[in-house]
Short mmCIF file of N, CA and C in Angstrom, two decimals:
data_model
loop_
_atom_site.label_atom_id
_atom_site.label_comp_id
_atom_site.label_asym_id
_atom_site.label_seq_id
_atom_site.Cartn_x
_atom_site.Cartn_y
_atom_site.Cartn_z
N UNK A 103 -48.81 3.35 -28.50
CA UNK A 103 -48.68 2.61 -29.76
C UNK A 103 -50.02 1.96 -30.09
N UNK A 104 -50.55 2.24 -31.25
CA UNK A 104 -51.83 1.68 -31.68
C UNK A 104 -51.63 0.23 -32.11
N UNK A 105 -52.54 -0.62 -31.69
CA UNK A 105 -52.47 -2.03 -32.06
C UNK A 105 -53.72 -2.37 -32.86
N UNK A 106 -53.51 -2.68 -34.15
CA UNK A 106 -54.63 -2.99 -35.04
C UNK A 106 -54.35 -4.33 -35.69
N UNK A 107 -55.31 -5.24 -35.65
CA UNK A 107 -55.21 -6.57 -36.26
C UNK A 107 -53.98 -7.32 -35.76
N UNK A 108 -53.63 -7.13 -34.49
CA UNK A 108 -52.51 -7.84 -33.90
C UNK A 108 -51.15 -7.29 -34.27
N UNK A 109 -51.10 -6.09 -34.86
CA UNK A 109 -49.84 -5.49 -35.28
C UNK A 109 -49.68 -4.15 -34.58
N UNK A 110 -48.50 -3.90 -34.03
CA UNK A 110 -48.21 -2.59 -33.44
C UNK A 110 -47.86 -1.62 -34.56
N UNK A 111 -48.67 -0.58 -34.69
CA UNK A 111 -48.46 0.43 -35.73
C UNK A 111 -47.48 1.47 -35.18
N UNK A 112 -46.41 1.81 -35.93
CA UNK A 112 -45.45 2.82 -35.46
C UNK A 112 -46.14 4.17 -35.26
N UNK A 113 -45.87 4.80 -34.12
CA UNK A 113 -46.60 6.02 -33.76
C UNK A 113 -46.13 7.26 -34.50
N UNK A 114 -44.88 7.29 -34.95
CA UNK A 114 -44.37 8.50 -35.59
C UNK A 114 -44.64 8.56 -37.09
N UNK A 115 -45.21 7.50 -37.66
CA UNK A 115 -45.51 7.48 -39.10
C UNK A 115 -46.87 8.12 -39.34
N UNK A 116 -47.08 8.56 -40.60
CA UNK A 116 -48.41 9.01 -40.98
C UNK A 116 -49.36 7.82 -40.97
N UNK A 117 -50.65 8.07 -40.78
CA UNK A 117 -51.63 7.00 -40.66
C UNK A 117 -51.64 6.15 -41.93
N UNK A 118 -51.57 6.80 -43.07
CA UNK A 118 -51.60 6.10 -44.35
C UNK A 118 -50.43 5.12 -44.48
N UNK A 119 -49.27 5.50 -43.99
CA UNK A 119 -48.08 4.65 -44.05
C UNK A 119 -48.13 3.59 -42.96
N UNK A 120 -48.57 3.97 -41.78
CA UNK A 120 -48.62 3.05 -40.65
C UNK A 120 -49.54 1.86 -40.88
N UNK A 121 -50.64 2.07 -41.58
CA UNK A 121 -51.58 0.97 -41.85
C UNK A 121 -50.97 -0.09 -42.75
N UNK A 122 -49.96 0.29 -43.54
CA UNK A 122 -49.32 -0.67 -44.44
C UNK A 122 -48.50 -1.72 -43.71
N UNK A 123 -48.24 -1.51 -42.44
CA UNK A 123 -47.51 -2.50 -41.65
C UNK A 123 -48.36 -3.75 -41.41
N UNK A 124 -49.65 -3.66 -41.66
CA UNK A 124 -50.54 -4.81 -41.52
C UNK A 124 -50.49 -5.62 -42.80
N UNK A 125 -50.23 -6.92 -42.68
CA UNK A 125 -50.15 -7.80 -43.85
C UNK A 125 -51.52 -7.85 -44.52
N UNK A 126 -51.57 -7.48 -45.79
CA UNK A 126 -52.82 -7.49 -46.53
C UNK A 126 -53.35 -6.10 -46.80
N UNK A 127 -52.70 -5.08 -46.25
CA UNK A 127 -53.11 -3.70 -46.51
C UNK A 127 -51.95 -2.99 -47.19
N UNK A 128 -52.21 -2.52 -48.41
CA UNK A 128 -51.20 -1.81 -49.19
C UNK A 128 -51.58 -0.35 -49.33
N UNK A 129 -50.93 0.35 -50.25
CA UNK A 129 -51.17 1.79 -50.40
C UNK A 129 -52.62 2.14 -50.74
N UNK A 130 -53.21 1.44 -51.70
CA UNK A 130 -54.58 1.77 -52.11
C UNK A 130 -55.59 1.45 -51.02
N UNK A 131 -55.41 0.31 -50.35
CA UNK A 131 -56.35 -0.08 -49.29
C UNK A 131 -56.25 0.89 -48.12
N UNK A 132 -55.04 1.30 -47.75
CA UNK A 132 -54.86 2.24 -46.65
C UNK A 132 -55.54 3.57 -46.98
N UNK A 133 -55.35 4.03 -48.21
CA UNK A 133 -55.98 5.30 -48.63
C UNK A 133 -57.50 5.18 -48.60
N UNK A 134 -58.02 4.02 -49.02
CA UNK A 134 -59.46 3.79 -49.03
C UNK A 134 -60.04 3.82 -47.62
N UNK A 135 -59.34 3.20 -46.67
CA UNK A 135 -59.80 3.18 -45.27
C UNK A 135 -59.83 4.60 -44.71
N UNK A 136 -58.77 5.36 -44.97
CA UNK A 136 -58.67 6.72 -44.43
C UNK A 136 -59.77 7.62 -44.99
N UNK A 137 -60.01 7.55 -46.31
CA UNK A 137 -61.05 8.40 -46.90
C UNK A 137 -62.43 7.96 -46.45
N UNK A 138 -62.63 6.67 -46.25
CA UNK A 138 -63.92 6.17 -45.80
C UNK A 138 -64.26 6.69 -44.40
N UNK A 139 -63.24 6.80 -43.54
CA UNK A 139 -63.46 7.27 -42.17
C UNK A 139 -63.31 8.78 -42.04
N UNK A 140 -62.83 9.45 -43.09
CA UNK A 140 -62.69 10.90 -43.06
C UNK A 140 -61.52 11.38 -42.20
N UNK A 141 -60.46 10.58 -42.14
CA UNK A 141 -59.27 10.95 -41.38
C UNK A 141 -58.30 11.66 -42.32
N UNK A 142 -57.68 12.74 -41.82
CA UNK A 142 -56.71 13.49 -42.62
C UNK A 142 -55.47 12.62 -42.85
N UNK A 143 -55.06 12.42 -44.12
CA UNK A 143 -53.92 11.53 -44.40
C UNK A 143 -52.58 12.03 -43.86
N UNK A 144 -52.48 13.34 -43.55
CA UNK A 144 -51.21 13.86 -43.05
C UNK A 144 -51.05 13.68 -41.54
N UNK A 145 -52.09 13.24 -40.86
CA UNK A 145 -52.00 13.06 -39.40
C UNK A 145 -51.12 11.87 -39.06
N UNK A 146 -50.50 11.95 -37.91
CA UNK A 146 -49.64 10.88 -37.41
C UNK A 146 -50.47 9.90 -36.60
N UNK A 147 -49.98 8.69 -36.46
CA UNK A 147 -50.68 7.65 -35.70
C UNK A 147 -50.80 8.08 -34.24
N UNK A 148 -49.78 8.77 -33.71
CA UNK A 148 -49.83 9.22 -32.31
C UNK A 148 -50.92 10.26 -32.07
N UNK A 149 -51.35 10.96 -33.14
CA UNK A 149 -52.39 11.99 -33.01
C UNK A 149 -53.80 11.42 -33.07
N UNK A 150 -53.95 10.15 -33.39
CA UNK A 150 -55.28 9.56 -33.49
C UNK A 150 -55.91 9.40 -32.10
N UNK A 151 -57.22 9.65 -32.05
CA UNK A 151 -57.93 9.44 -30.79
C UNK A 151 -58.26 7.95 -30.67
N UNK A 152 -58.63 7.54 -29.47
CA UNK A 152 -58.96 6.13 -29.23
C UNK A 152 -60.17 5.70 -30.07
N UNK A 153 -61.14 6.60 -30.24
CA UNK A 153 -62.33 6.26 -31.03
C UNK A 153 -61.98 6.06 -32.50
N UNK A 154 -61.03 6.85 -33.03
CA UNK A 154 -60.61 6.70 -34.42
C UNK A 154 -59.88 5.37 -34.63
N UNK A 155 -59.06 4.99 -33.65
CA UNK A 155 -58.37 3.70 -33.74
C UNK A 155 -59.38 2.56 -33.73
N UNK A 156 -60.41 2.68 -32.90
CA UNK A 156 -61.45 1.65 -32.84
C UNK A 156 -62.21 1.59 -34.16
N UNK A 157 -62.49 2.75 -34.77
CA UNK A 157 -63.17 2.78 -36.06
C UNK A 157 -62.34 2.09 -37.14
N UNK A 158 -61.03 2.39 -37.16
CA UNK A 158 -60.14 1.76 -38.14
C UNK A 158 -60.14 0.25 -37.93
N UNK A 159 -60.04 -0.18 -36.68
CA UNK A 159 -60.02 -1.61 -36.35
C UNK A 159 -61.31 -2.28 -36.83
N UNK A 160 -62.45 -1.64 -36.61
CA UNK A 160 -63.74 -2.22 -37.02
C UNK A 160 -63.85 -2.33 -38.54
N UNK A 161 -63.42 -1.30 -39.26
CA UNK A 161 -63.48 -1.32 -40.73
C UNK A 161 -62.61 -2.44 -41.27
N UNK A 162 -61.40 -2.58 -40.73
CA UNK A 162 -60.49 -3.63 -41.20
C UNK A 162 -61.06 -5.01 -40.91
N UNK A 163 -61.59 -5.20 -39.70
CA UNK A 163 -62.15 -6.51 -39.34
C UNK A 163 -63.36 -6.86 -40.21
N UNK A 164 -64.16 -5.85 -40.55
CA UNK A 164 -65.40 -6.10 -41.29
C UNK A 164 -65.16 -6.30 -42.80
N UNK A 165 -64.26 -5.50 -43.38
CA UNK A 165 -64.17 -5.44 -44.84
C UNK A 165 -62.96 -6.14 -45.47
N UNK A 166 -61.93 -6.45 -44.68
CA UNK A 166 -60.69 -6.94 -45.28
C UNK A 166 -60.22 -8.22 -44.62
N UNK A 167 -59.54 -9.03 -45.42
CA UNK A 167 -58.90 -10.25 -44.94
C UNK A 167 -57.43 -9.91 -44.70
N UNK A 168 -57.00 -9.92 -43.44
CA UNK A 168 -55.64 -9.49 -43.11
C UNK A 168 -54.95 -10.47 -42.18
N UNK A 169 -53.64 -10.29 -42.05
CA UNK A 169 -52.76 -11.02 -41.13
C UNK A 169 -52.95 -12.52 -41.16
N UNK A 170 -53.26 -13.15 -40.04
CA UNK A 170 -53.29 -14.61 -39.93
C UNK A 170 -54.25 -15.28 -40.87
N UNK A 171 -55.45 -14.72 -41.01
CA UNK A 171 -56.45 -15.31 -41.92
C UNK A 171 -55.97 -15.28 -43.36
N UNK A 172 -55.37 -14.17 -43.77
CA UNK A 172 -54.86 -14.04 -45.13
C UNK A 172 -53.69 -14.99 -45.37
N UNK A 173 -52.77 -15.06 -44.42
CA UNK A 173 -51.62 -15.97 -44.55
C UNK A 173 -52.10 -17.42 -44.65
N UNK A 174 -53.08 -17.79 -43.83
CA UNK A 174 -53.63 -19.15 -43.85
C UNK A 174 -54.30 -19.44 -45.19
N UNK A 175 -55.04 -18.46 -45.70
CA UNK A 175 -55.73 -18.62 -46.98
C UNK A 175 -54.74 -18.83 -48.12
N UNK A 176 -53.67 -18.03 -48.15
CA UNK A 176 -52.64 -18.16 -49.19
C UNK A 176 -51.94 -19.50 -49.08
N UNK A 177 -51.61 -19.92 -47.84
CA UNK A 177 -50.94 -21.20 -47.64
C UNK A 177 -51.83 -22.36 -48.09
N UNK A 178 -53.11 -22.26 -47.83
CA UNK A 178 -54.04 -23.32 -48.25
C UNK A 178 -54.16 -23.38 -49.77
N UNK A 179 -54.14 -22.22 -50.43
CA UNK A 179 -54.19 -22.19 -51.89
C UNK A 179 -52.95 -22.85 -52.50
N UNK A 180 -51.78 -22.56 -51.91
CA UNK A 180 -50.54 -23.16 -52.41
C UNK A 180 -50.55 -24.66 -52.16
N UNK A 181 -51.03 -25.07 -50.98
CA UNK A 181 -51.10 -26.50 -50.65
C UNK A 181 -52.04 -27.23 -51.61
N UNK A 182 -53.15 -26.58 -51.96
CA UNK A 182 -54.11 -27.17 -52.90
C UNK A 182 -53.45 -27.41 -54.26
N UNK A 183 -52.69 -26.42 -54.73
CA UNK A 183 -52.00 -26.57 -56.01
C UNK A 183 -50.99 -27.71 -55.96
N UNK A 184 -50.29 -27.83 -54.83
CA UNK A 184 -49.30 -28.90 -54.69
C UNK A 184 -49.97 -30.27 -54.64
N UNK A 185 -51.10 -30.36 -53.96
CA UNK A 185 -51.82 -31.63 -53.87
C UNK A 185 -52.39 -32.06 -55.22
N UNK A 186 -52.82 -31.08 -56.01
CA UNK A 186 -53.35 -31.39 -57.35
C UNK A 186 -52.27 -31.93 -58.27
N UNK A 187 -51.05 -31.49 -58.04
CA UNK A 187 -49.95 -31.91 -58.91
C UNK A 187 -49.91 -31.14 -60.20
N UNK A 188 -50.53 -29.96 -60.22
CA UNK A 188 -50.50 -29.15 -61.43
C UNK A 188 -49.11 -28.51 -61.56
N UNK A 189 -48.87 -27.87 -62.69
CA UNK A 189 -47.55 -27.29 -62.99
C UNK A 189 -47.13 -26.30 -61.90
N UNK A 190 -48.03 -25.39 -61.54
CA UNK A 190 -47.70 -24.40 -60.51
C UNK A 190 -47.40 -25.07 -59.18
N UNK A 191 -48.14 -26.13 -58.86
CA UNK A 191 -47.89 -26.85 -57.62
C UNK A 191 -46.54 -27.53 -57.61
N UNK A 192 -46.14 -28.09 -58.75
CA UNK A 192 -44.83 -28.72 -58.84
C UNK A 192 -43.71 -27.69 -58.68
N UNK A 193 -43.89 -26.51 -59.27
CA UNK A 193 -42.89 -25.46 -59.14
C UNK A 193 -42.76 -25.02 -57.68
N UNK A 194 -43.90 -24.90 -56.98
CA UNK A 194 -43.86 -24.57 -55.56
C UNK A 194 -43.11 -25.65 -54.79
N UNK A 195 -43.41 -26.91 -55.09
CA UNK A 195 -42.80 -28.03 -54.38
C UNK A 195 -41.28 -28.06 -54.57
N UNK A 196 -40.82 -27.74 -55.80
CA UNK A 196 -39.39 -27.76 -56.10
C UNK A 196 -38.67 -26.49 -55.67
N UNK A 197 -39.44 -25.46 -55.28
CA UNK A 197 -38.82 -24.20 -54.87
C UNK A 197 -38.30 -23.38 -56.02
N UNK A 198 -38.95 -23.50 -57.17
CA UNK A 198 -38.56 -22.74 -58.36
C UNK A 198 -39.57 -21.63 -58.63
N UNK A 199 -39.23 -20.66 -59.48
CA UNK A 199 -40.20 -19.60 -59.80
C UNK A 199 -41.47 -20.17 -60.42
N UNK A 200 -42.60 -19.62 -60.03
CA UNK A 200 -43.89 -20.18 -60.41
C UNK A 200 -44.49 -19.47 -61.63
N UNK A 201 -44.15 -18.23 -61.86
CA UNK A 201 -44.86 -17.42 -62.85
C UNK A 201 -44.11 -17.22 -64.15
N UNK A 202 -43.35 -18.22 -64.59
CA UNK A 202 -42.78 -18.18 -65.92
C UNK A 202 -41.44 -17.49 -66.05
N UNK A 203 -40.78 -17.15 -64.94
CA UNK A 203 -39.49 -16.49 -65.06
C UNK A 203 -38.42 -17.48 -65.50
N UNK A 204 -37.34 -16.97 -66.06
CA UNK A 204 -36.26 -17.84 -66.50
C UNK A 204 -35.46 -18.32 -65.29
N UNK A 205 -34.86 -19.50 -65.42
CA UNK A 205 -34.08 -20.04 -64.31
C UNK A 205 -32.65 -20.36 -64.69
N UNK A 206 -32.32 -20.26 -65.97
CA UNK A 206 -30.94 -20.55 -66.39
C UNK A 206 -29.98 -19.59 -65.68
N UNK A 207 -30.31 -18.32 -65.73
CA UNK A 207 -29.62 -17.34 -64.90
C UNK A 207 -30.71 -16.70 -64.05
N UNK A 208 -30.32 -15.96 -63.07
CA UNK A 208 -31.27 -15.30 -62.15
C UNK A 208 -32.01 -16.33 -61.30
N UNK A 209 -33.15 -15.99 -60.76
CA UNK A 209 -33.98 -16.85 -59.91
C UNK A 209 -33.27 -17.26 -58.62
N UNK A 210 -32.26 -16.49 -58.20
CA UNK A 210 -31.52 -16.87 -57.00
C UNK A 210 -32.37 -16.71 -55.74
N UNK A 211 -33.36 -15.84 -55.76
CA UNK A 211 -34.21 -15.68 -54.59
C UNK A 211 -34.96 -16.96 -54.29
N UNK A 212 -35.54 -17.58 -55.30
CA UNK A 212 -36.29 -18.83 -55.10
C UNK A 212 -35.37 -20.03 -54.94
N UNK A 213 -34.27 -20.09 -55.70
CA UNK A 213 -33.42 -21.27 -55.70
C UNK A 213 -32.43 -21.30 -54.55
N UNK A 214 -32.16 -20.16 -53.94
CA UNK A 214 -31.18 -20.10 -52.86
C UNK A 214 -29.80 -19.83 -53.40
N UNK A 215 -28.79 -19.84 -52.51
CA UNK A 215 -27.43 -19.55 -52.97
C UNK A 215 -26.92 -20.61 -53.94
N UNK A 216 -26.05 -20.19 -54.85
CA UNK A 216 -25.52 -21.09 -55.88
C UNK A 216 -24.68 -22.19 -55.23
N UNK A 217 -24.82 -23.40 -55.74
CA UNK A 217 -24.08 -24.53 -55.23
C UNK A 217 -22.96 -24.86 -56.22
N UNK A 218 -21.78 -25.14 -55.71
CA UNK A 218 -20.65 -25.50 -56.57
C UNK A 218 -20.88 -26.91 -57.11
N UNK A 219 -20.45 -27.13 -58.33
CA UNK A 219 -20.61 -28.45 -58.94
C UNK A 219 -19.43 -29.30 -58.48
N UNK A 220 -19.72 -30.36 -57.73
CA UNK A 220 -18.67 -31.23 -57.19
C UNK A 220 -18.36 -32.35 -58.17
N UNK A 221 -17.14 -32.86 -58.13
CA UNK A 221 -16.78 -34.02 -58.94
C UNK A 221 -16.21 -33.70 -60.30
N UNK A 222 -16.20 -32.46 -60.69
CA UNK A 222 -15.66 -32.09 -61.99
C UNK A 222 -14.23 -31.60 -61.80
N UNK A 223 -13.26 -32.45 -62.14
CA UNK A 223 -11.86 -32.07 -62.03
C UNK A 223 -11.22 -32.15 -63.42
N UNK A 224 -10.29 -31.26 -63.63
CA UNK A 224 -9.57 -31.26 -64.91
C UNK A 224 -8.57 -32.42 -64.92
N UNK A 225 -8.53 -33.10 -66.02
CA UNK A 225 -7.57 -34.19 -66.18
C UNK A 225 -6.43 -33.65 -67.04
N UNK A 226 -5.22 -33.71 -66.49
CA UNK A 226 -4.06 -33.22 -67.23
C UNK A 226 -3.17 -34.41 -67.60
N UNK A 227 -2.58 -34.37 -68.79
CA UNK A 227 -1.72 -35.47 -69.25
C UNK A 227 -0.32 -35.00 -69.41
#
């Protein structure tokens, strides 16, 4: 099992797909890395030689911000917005959608499961 940037890459996947398991590397970045190193995109991770794995590791370390560093950077950006007290920071603090989505309906991913309204009982005469 190849270990790149602290992540175990699945051996039975194609190299292009396996690189996406690293946080911060998506389809375009994976394709860019493979073409830069001249690796066939149809090859499996298990077919890579040790030198090719080392080359991939070096390219990722040199050119891209991935895993822990990227997560820390994103968390610091969110914390900065919250400390400033700007609109986006307030939305992050309240756990609501940040990018202008509606909240009257939908937004259940950010808001969590629906809560029942307590205290409202029908009065019958």
